[in-house]
Amino acid sequence: MSPLPESFIQGLFAPFKAKLGKEIRVIGVFGKPREEVLKALEQADVVLGDYSFQMKIDEEMCRAMKKVRLIQQPSTGFDHIDIEACRKHGIPVANAGGANAVSVAEYTVMAALMLMKRILYAHEKTKAGEWPQWKLMDMGTYDLSGKTWGVIGFGRIGREVAKRARAFGAKILYHDLNRYEELEREMGVEHVDLGRLLRASDVVSIHVPLTEKTRRMIGERELRMMKPTAVFINPSRGELVDEDALAKALKNRWIMGAAVDVYSQEPPDESHALIRLARESEVNLLLTPHIAGANADARARIIEHSIGNVIRVLMGGEPDSVVNM
C-alpha cells in the first residue's frame, strides 16, 4: 500500500534473500481500483502501510487479509488504519514508533527557541532593510533557561523533548494518561493534570496519537488557560487542535506564538485559518509542511526498523512496536 515504487521496495528486501531462503515478491496496490487491492490482499503475507496516510485500511480489507501476519506502518502515526478491525481479525499492526523521535524532538526545541526569540520577525525585518532591535525589546524575547515546559504525551517523542529542554535549564511538567514514577525520578520531571500544565507552562508541546479521545483536545478553553507569554507547538497531528481557535488565540494575543507542522487537511488550502492569519497579520507563527519527523536521518531509521520487523515476522518471530494486540 506504500506509494513507493515496487522496484524500490523490492530492492530494500533484496539483501535478505539468502537469510530467508526465498525471494520476497512485492505487489504494489497504491492508487489501484479497490477490487484489485482486495485481490492482492488475499495473497499477501505482510502489508506495508501508506506513510502518506491516503490509503486507508478498513474492515473490508481486513476480511480480505486471509494470510497476513503483519501490517507494518512505516511511520509513527497510524490513524488511517482501523486498528480495532485488525485486532478483531487477529492481524497485528506495528508502527515505526521511536524511529523519528529524535528528529521531532529537535524540531520542537528549535521551534520553541525561534518563537521565544522571535527569530522569524527579526529575520524578515532585517532582510527588508529595517533595524528592529528596539522593537524586539519592546515586544519581548525570552530565554528557555529557567522557564517551564509542558509536555503533553510522555511517550518516546515527549521524553526526547523533555531531555533536550532540561539541557537548556527548563523545568519539565508532563501530562499523560499514564504516570511514569520511575522516569520522574530519573529525569526530574513532574506529572500534572492538563489544566495545571497549561496554566503553568511557558512552552507547551503536544505529542499524542490521534484518537477519538484526543481529537481537538486543545481548543479555545485550553488556549485561554495559557500565559500570554507562552508558546504552543504541534508536531503531532493537526486534528489534535482546533485550528480556528489557535488562529484566534494568536490574533487576540492570548498566547505569544505557535509553531504548527501538521494540519487537519494536508496540504492546507489558502482558506485555512492559520495560513490566512500568517498572510494577513504580523503574528509570531511558524508554519512548516509536516517535516518534523521526515528528515533524511529519520527516514533511514524508519526504513531500517520497518524492513527489520517484516523480516523478523517472515522468519517466524514476533513483531516489535505492535499497537493493537
CSV table of C-alpha atoms in Angstrom, one decimal:
chain,number,residue,atom,x,y,z
A,1,MET,CA,0.0,0.0,0.0
A,2,SER,CA,3.0,2.2,0.1
A,3,PRO,CA,3.3,4.9,-2.7
A,4,LEU,CA,6.9,3.9,-3.2
A,5,PRO,CA,7.7,2.1,-6.5
A,6,GLU,CA,7.6,-1.7,-6.3
A,7,SER,CA,11.2,-1.9,-7.6
A,8,PHE,CA,12.4,0.3,-4.8
A,9,ILE,CA,10.7,-1.8,-2.1
A,10,GLN,CA,12.0,-4.9,-3.8
A,11,GLY,CA,15.5,-3.5,-3.5
A,12,LEU,CA,15.1,-2.9,0.2
A,13,PHE,CA,14.4,-6.6,0.8
A,14,ALA,CA,17.0,-8.0,-1.7
A,15,PRO,CA,19.8,-8.2,0.9
A,16,PHE,CA,17.7,-10.6,3.0
A,17,LYS,CA,17.1,-13.2,0.3
A,18,ALA,CA,19.8,-15.5,1.5
A,19,LYS,CA,18.7,-15.2,5.1
A,20,LEU,CA,15.1,-16.0,4.2
A,21,GLY,CA,16.0,-18.7,1.8
A,22,LYS,CA,13.5,-17.2,-0.7
A,23,GLU,CA,12.7,-14.1,-2.5
A,24,ILE,CA,10.1,-11.6,-1.4
A,25,ARG,CA,7.6,-10.7,-4.1
A,26,VAL,CA,6.3,-7.1,-3.8
A,27,ILE,CA,2.8,-6.2,-5.2
A,28,GLY,CA,2.1,-2.5,-5.4
A,29,VAL,CA,-1.6,-1.5,-4.9
A,30,PHE,CA,-1.3,2.2,-4.2
A,31,GLY,CA,-4.0,4.1,-6.2
A,32,LYS,CA,-5.3,0.9,-7.8
A,33,PRO,CA,-9.1,0.0,-8.0
A,34,ARG,CA,-10.5,-1.4,-4.8
A,35,GLU,CA,-11.3,-4.8,-6.4
A,36,GLU,CA,-7.6,-5.1,-7.4
A,37,VAL,CA,-6.5,-4.1,-3.9
A,38,LEU,CA,-8.7,-6.7,-2.2
A,39,LYS,CA,-7.5,-9.5,-4.5
A,40,ALA,CA,-3.8,-8.6,-3.8
A,41,LEU,CA,-4.5,-8.6,-0.1
A,42,GLU,CA,-5.8,-12.1,-0.3
A,43,GLN,CA,-2.4,-13.2,-1.4
A,44,ALA,CA,-0.3,-11.1,0.9
A,45,ASP,CA,1.7,-12.4,3.9
A,46,VAL,CA,2.7,-8.9,5.0
A,47,VAL,CA,1.2,-5.5,4.3
A,48,LEU,CA,3.4,-2.4,4.1
A,49,GLY,CA,1.2,0.6,5.0
A,50,ASP,CA,1.0,4.0,3.4
A,51,TYR,CA,3.2,6.6,5.0
A,52,SER,CA,1.3,9.4,3.3
A,53,PHE,CA,-2.0,8.3,5.1
A,54,GLN,CA,-4.0,8.5,1.9
A,55,MET,CA,-4.8,4.8,1.5
A,56,LYS,CA,-6.9,3.7,4.5
A,57,ILE,CA,-7.1,0.1,5.8
A,58,ASP,CA,-10.7,-0.7,6.8
A,59,GLU,CA,-12.8,-3.7,7.9
A,60,GLU,CA,-13.4,-5.0,4.4
A,61,MET,CA,-9.7,-5.0,3.7
A,62,CYS,CA,-9.1,-6.9,7.0
A,63,ARG,CA,-11.5,-9.6,5.9
A,64,ALA,CA,-9.5,-10.0,2.7
A,65,MET,CA,-6.3,-10.5,4.6
A,66,LYS,CA,-6.6,-14.3,4.8
A,67,LYS,CA,-2.8,-14.9,5.3
A,68,VAL,CA,-1.5,-11.5,6.6
A,69,ARG,CA,0.8,-11.9,9.6
A,70,LEU,CA,1.6,-8.2,10.0
A,71,ILE,CA,0.7,-4.8,8.8
A,72,GLN,CA,3.8,-2.7,9.1
A,73,GLN,CA,3.2,1.0,9.1
A,74,PRO,CA,6.4,2.9,8.1
A,75,SER,CA,5.7,5.9,10.3
A,76,THR,CA,4.8,6.7,13.9
A,77,GLY,CA,1.2,7.7,13.1
A,78,PHE,CA,-1.4,5.0,12.1
A,79,ASP,CA,-4.7,6.8,12.4
A,80,HIS,CA,-5.6,5.8,8.8
A,81,ILE,CA,-5.7,2.2,9.9
A,82,ASP,CA,-8.8,0.7,11.6
A,83,ILE,CA,-6.7,-1.0,14.3
A,84,GLU,CA,-9.7,-2.4,16.1
A,85,ALA,CA,-10.8,-4.2,13.0
A,86,CYS,CA,-7.3,-5.5,12.6
A,87,ARG,CA,-7.3,-6.7,16.2
A,88,LYS,CA,-10.7,-8.4,15.7
A,89,HIS,CA,-9.3,-10.3,12.7
A,90,GLY,CA,-6.1,-11.2,14.6
A,91,ILE,CA,-3.8,-9.0,12.4
A,92,PRO,CA,-1.0,-7.2,14.4
A,93,VAL,CA,-0.4,-3.6,13.3
A,94,ALA,CA,3.1,-2.3,14.0
A,95,ASN,CA,4.4,1.2,13.6
A,96,ALA,CA,7.9,2.7,13.5
A,97,GLY,CA,7.5,4.1,17.0
A,98,GLY,CA,10.6,5.9,18.1
A,99,ALA,CA,12.4,5.9,14.8
A,100,ASN,CA,11.8,9.6,14.3
A,101,ALA,CA,11.6,10.6,18.0
A,102,VAL,CA,14.9,12.4,18.0
A,103,SER,CA,14.1,14.3,14.8
A,104,VAL,CA,10.7,15.5,16.1
A,105,ALA,CA,12.2,16.4,19.4
A,106,GLU,CA,14.9,18.5,17.8
A,107,TYR,CA,12.3,20.3,15.6
A,108,THR,CA,10.2,21.0,18.7
A,109,VAL,CA,13.1,22.6,20.6
A,110,MET,CA,14.2,24.6,17.6
A,111,ALA,CA,10.6,25.9,17.1
A,112,ALA,CA,10.4,26.9,20.8
A,113,LEU,CA,13.6,28.9,20.6
A,114,MET,CA,12.6,30.6,17.3
A,115,LEU,CA,9.2,31.6,18.8
A,116,MET,CA,10.6,32.8,22.2
A,117,LYS,CA,13.3,34.9,20.5
A,118,ARG,CA,11.0,36.0,17.6
A,119,ILE,CA,13.6,34.9,15.0
A,120,LEU,CA,11.2,34.9,12.0
A,121,TYR,CA,10.2,38.5,12.7
A,122,ALA,CA,13.8,39.6,13.2
A,123,HIS,CA,14.9,37.9,10.0
A,124,GLU,CA,12.1,39.4,7.8
A,125,LYS,CA,12.6,42.9,9.1
A,126,THR,CA,16.4,42.9,8.9
A,127,LYS,CA,16.2,41.3,5.4
A,128,ALA,CA,13.9,44.2,4.4
A,129,GLY,CA,16.5,46.8,5.4
A,130,GLU,CA,14.9,47.6,8.8
A,131,TRP,CA,16.7,47.5,12.2
A,132,PRO,CA,14.1,46.1,14.6
A,133,GLN,CA,16.4,45.8,17.7
A,134,TRP,CA,14.4,48.2,19.9
A,135,LYS,CA,11.1,47.0,18.6
A,136,LEU,CA,12.0,43.4,19.6
A,137,MET,CA,13.0,44.6,23.0
A,138,ASP,CA,9.6,46.2,23.4
A,139,MET,CA,7.8,43.1,22.1
A,140,GLY,CA,9.7,40.8,24.4
A,141,THR,CA,12.1,38.0,23.7
A,142,TYR,CA,12.9,35.3,26.2
A,143,ASP,CA,15.4,32.6,27.2
A,144,LEU,CA,14.3,29.0,27.6
A,145,SER,CA,16.6,28.6,30.6
A,146,GLY,CA,14.6,29.0,33.8
A,147,LYS,CA,11.2,28.6,32.1
A,148,THR,CA,8.6,25.8,32.5
A,149,TRP,CA,8.0,23.4,29.5
A,150,GLY,CA,4.8,21.4,29.5
A,151,VAL,CA,4.9,18.1,27.5
A,152,ILE,CA,1.5,16.7,26.6
A,153,GLY,CA,2.1,13.0,25.9
A,154,PHE,CA,5.1,11.3,27.5
A,155,GLY,CA,5.9,8.6,25.0
A,156,ARG,CA,9.1,8.3,23.1
A,157,ILE,CA,8.9,11.7,21.5
A,158,GLY,CA,7.7,13.5,24.6
A,159,ARG,CA,10.6,12.1,26.6
A,160,GLU,CA,13.2,13.1,24.0
A,161,VAL,CA,11.7,16.6,24.1
A,162,ALA,CA,12.0,16.7,27.9
A,163,LYS,CA,15.6,15.6,27.8
A,164,ARG,CA,16.6,18.4,25.4
A,165,ALA,CA,14.5,21.1,27.2
A,166,ARG,CA,16.1,20.1,30.5
A,167,ALA,CA,19.5,20.6,29.0
A,168,PHE,CA,18.5,24.2,28.3
A,169,GLY,CA,17.7,24.6,32.0
A,170,ALA,CA,13.9,24.3,31.7
A,171,LYS,CA,11.6,22.7,34.4
A,172,ILE,CA,9.5,19.9,32.9
A,173,LEU,CA,5.9,19.2,33.6
A,174,TYR,CA,4.1,16.4,31.7
A,175,HIS,CA,0.6,15.3,31.2
A,176,ASP,CA,-0.2,11.7,30.2
A,177,LEU,CA,-2.9,9.1,30.8
A,178,ASN,CA,-0.2,7.0,32.5
A,179,ARG,CA,2.1,8.2,35.2
A,180,TYR,CA,5.8,7.1,35.0
A,181,GLU,CA,7.1,7.5,38.5
A,182,GLU,CA,10.5,5.9,37.8
A,183,LEU,CA,11.1,8.3,34.9
A,184,GLU,CA,10.0,11.2,37.1
A,185,ARG,CA,12.9,10.3,39.5
A,186,GLU,CA,15.4,9.6,36.7
A,187,MET,CA,14.6,12.7,34.6
A,188,GLY,CA,13.4,15.1,37.2
A,189,VAL,CA,10.0,15.7,35.6
A,190,GLU,CA,6.6,16.2,37.3
A,191,HIS,CA,3.2,14.6,36.3
A,192,VAL,CA,0.3,17.1,36.4
A,193,ASP,CA,-3.2,17.4,35.1
A,194,LEU,CA,-3.7,19.2,31.8
A,195,GLY,CA,-5.2,22.3,33.3
A,196,ARG,CA,-2.2,22.9,35.6
A,197,LEU,CA,0.2,22.2,32.8
A,198,LEU,CA,-1.4,24.8,30.5
A,199,ARG,CA,-1.6,27.5,33.2
A,200,ALA,CA,2.0,27.0,34.5
A,201,SER,CA,4.0,26.4,31.3
A,202,ASP,CA,5.9,28.9,29.2
A,203,VAL,CA,6.2,26.3,26.4
A,204,VAL,CA,3.6,23.7,25.6
A,205,SER,CA,4.2,21.0,23.1
A,206,ILE,CA,1.8,18.1,22.2
A,207,HIS,CA,3.0,14.6,21.4
A,208,VAL,CA,0.0,12.2,21.5
A,209,PRO,CA,-1.6,9.9,18.9
A,210,LEU,CA,-4.8,10.9,17.2
A,211,THR,CA,-7.8,9.1,18.7
A,212,GLU,CA,-11.4,10.0,19.3
A,213,LYS,CA,-10.4,11.0,22.8
A,214,THR,CA,-7.5,13.2,21.8
A,215,ARG,CA,-9.2,14.8,18.7
A,216,ARG,CA,-9.4,18.6,19.3
A,217,MET,CA,-8.1,18.2,22.9
A,218,ILE,CA,-6.7,21.7,22.6
A,219,GLY,CA,-9.4,24.2,21.9
A,220,GLU,CA,-10.4,27.7,22.8
A,221,ARG,CA,-10.9,26.8,26.5
A,222,GLU,CA,-7.4,25.3,26.8
A,223,LEU,CA,-5.7,28.1,24.9
A,224,ARG,CA,-7.3,30.7,27.1
A,225,MET,CA,-5.7,28.9,30.1
A,226,MET,CA,-2.2,29.6,28.8
A,227,LYS,CA,0.0,32.5,29.7
A,228,PRO,CA,0.1,35.5,27.3
A,229,THR,CA,3.9,35.0,27.1
A,230,ALA,CA,3.6,31.2,26.3
A,231,VAL,CA,4.2,29.4,23.0
A,232,PHE,CA,2.4,26.3,21.7
A,233,ILE,CA,4.0,23.7,19.4
A,234,ASN,CA,2.2,21.0,17.5
A,235,PRO,CA,4.4,18.5,15.5
A,236,SER,CA,2.0,15.6,16.0
A,237,ARG,CA,-1.4,15.7,14.2
A,238,GLY,CA,-3.5,18.6,13.0
A,239,GLU,CA,-6.7,17.2,14.4
A,240,LEU,CA,-5.5,17.4,17.9
A,241,VAL,CA,-6.0,21.1,17.9
A,242,ASP,CA,-8.9,23.3,17.0
A,243,GLU,CA,-7.1,25.3,14.3
A,244,ASP,CA,-9.6,28.1,14.2
A,245,ALA,CA,-9.3,28.6,17.9
A,246,LEU,CA,-5.5,28.6,17.6
A,247,ALA,CA,-5.6,31.3,15.0
A,248,LYS,CA,-8.0,33.3,17.2
A,249,ALA,CA,-5.6,32.9,20.2
A,250,LEU,CA,-2.7,34.3,18.1
A,251,LYS,CA,-4.7,37.1,16.6
A,252,ASN,CA,-6.0,38.2,20.0
A,253,ARG,CA,-2.7,37.7,21.8
A,254,TRP,CA,-3.9,35.1,24.2
A,255,ILE,CA,-0.6,33.4,23.6
A,256,MET,CA,2.8,34.8,22.4
A,257,GLY,CA,3.3,32.4,19.5
A,258,ALA,CA,2.8,29.0,17.9
A,259,ALA,CA,4.6,26.5,15.6
A,260,VAL,CA,2.5,24.1,13.5
A,261,ASP,CA,3.9,21.3,11.4
A,262,VAL,CA,0.7,19.3,10.9
A,263,TYR,CA,-2.8,20.2,9.6
A,264,SER,CA,-6.3,18.7,9.6
A,265,GLN,CA,-6.1,18.9,5.8
A,266,GLU,CA,-2.7,18.3,4.1
A,267,PRO,CA,-1.7,20.3,2.3
A,268,PRO,CA,-3.8,23.1,3.7
A,269,ASP,CA,-5.5,25.4,1.2
A,270,GLU,CA,-5.5,29.2,1.2
A,271,SER,CA,-8.7,29.3,3.2
A,272,HIS,CA,-7.0,27.5,6.2
A,273,ALA,CA,-7.3,29.8,9.3
A,274,LEU,CA,-3.6,29.6,10.1
A,275,ILE,CA,-2.5,30.2,6.5
A,276,ARG,CA,-4.8,33.2,6.3
A,277,LEU,CA,-3.6,34.6,9.6
A,278,ALA,CA,0.1,34.3,8.6
A,279,ARG,CA,-0.5,36.2,5.4
A,280,GLU,CA,-2.7,38.9,6.8
A,281,SER,CA,-1.2,39.6,10.2
A,282,GLU,CA,2.2,40.1,11.8
A,283,VAL,CA,1.9,37.2,14.3
A,284,ASN,CA,4.6,35.1,15.9
A,285,LEU,CA,3.7,32.0,13.9
A,286,LEU,CA,5.9,29.3,12.3
A,287,LEU,CA,4.3,27.1,9.7
A,288,THR,CA,6.1,24.1,8.2
A,289,PRO,CA,5.0,21.3,5.8
A,290,HIS,CA,4.9,18.2,8.0
A,291,ILE,CA,8.7,17.8,8.1
A,292,ALA,CA,9.5,17.4,11.8
A,293,GLY,CA,9.9,13.7,11.6
A,294,ALA,CA,10.7,13.4,7.9
A,295,ASN,CA,14.4,14.3,7.6
A,296,ALA,CA,16.9,12.0,5.9
A,297,ASP,CA,18.1,10.5,9.2
A,298,ALA,CA,14.6,9.8,10.4
A,299,ARG,CA,13.6,8.2,7.1
A,300,ALA,CA,16.7,5.9,7.2
A,301,ARG,CA,15.8,4.8,10.7
A,302,ILE,CA,12.1,4.2,9.8
A,303,ILE,CA,13.1,2.1,6.7
A,304,GLU,CA,15.6,0.1,8.8
A,305,HIS,CA,13.0,-0.5,11.5
A,306,SER,CA,10.2,-1.4,9.2
A,307,ILE,CA,12.2,-3.8,7.0
A,308,GLY,CA,13.7,-5.5,10.0
A,309,ASN,CA,10.3,-6.0,11.5
A,310,VAL,CA,8.9,-7.6,8.3
A,311,ILE,CA,11.9,-9.9,8.1
A,312,ARG,CA,11.5,-10.9,11.7
A,313,VAL,CA,7.9,-11.9,11.1
A,314,LEU,CA,8.6,-13.7,7.9
A,315,MET,CA,11.3,-15.8,9.8
A,316,GLY,CA,8.7,-16.8,12.4
A,317,GLY,CA,9.4,-14.2,15.0
A,318,GLU,CA,7.2,-11.7,16.9
A,319,PRO,CA,7.0,-8.1,15.6
A,320,ASP,CA,8.1,-5.1,17.6
A,321,SER,CA,6.1,-1.9,18.2
A,322,VAL,CA,2.7,-3.6,17.9
A,323,VAL,CA,-0.1,-1.0,18.6
A,324,ASN,CA,-3.2,-3.1,18.7
A,325,MET,CA,-2.7,-6.6,20.2
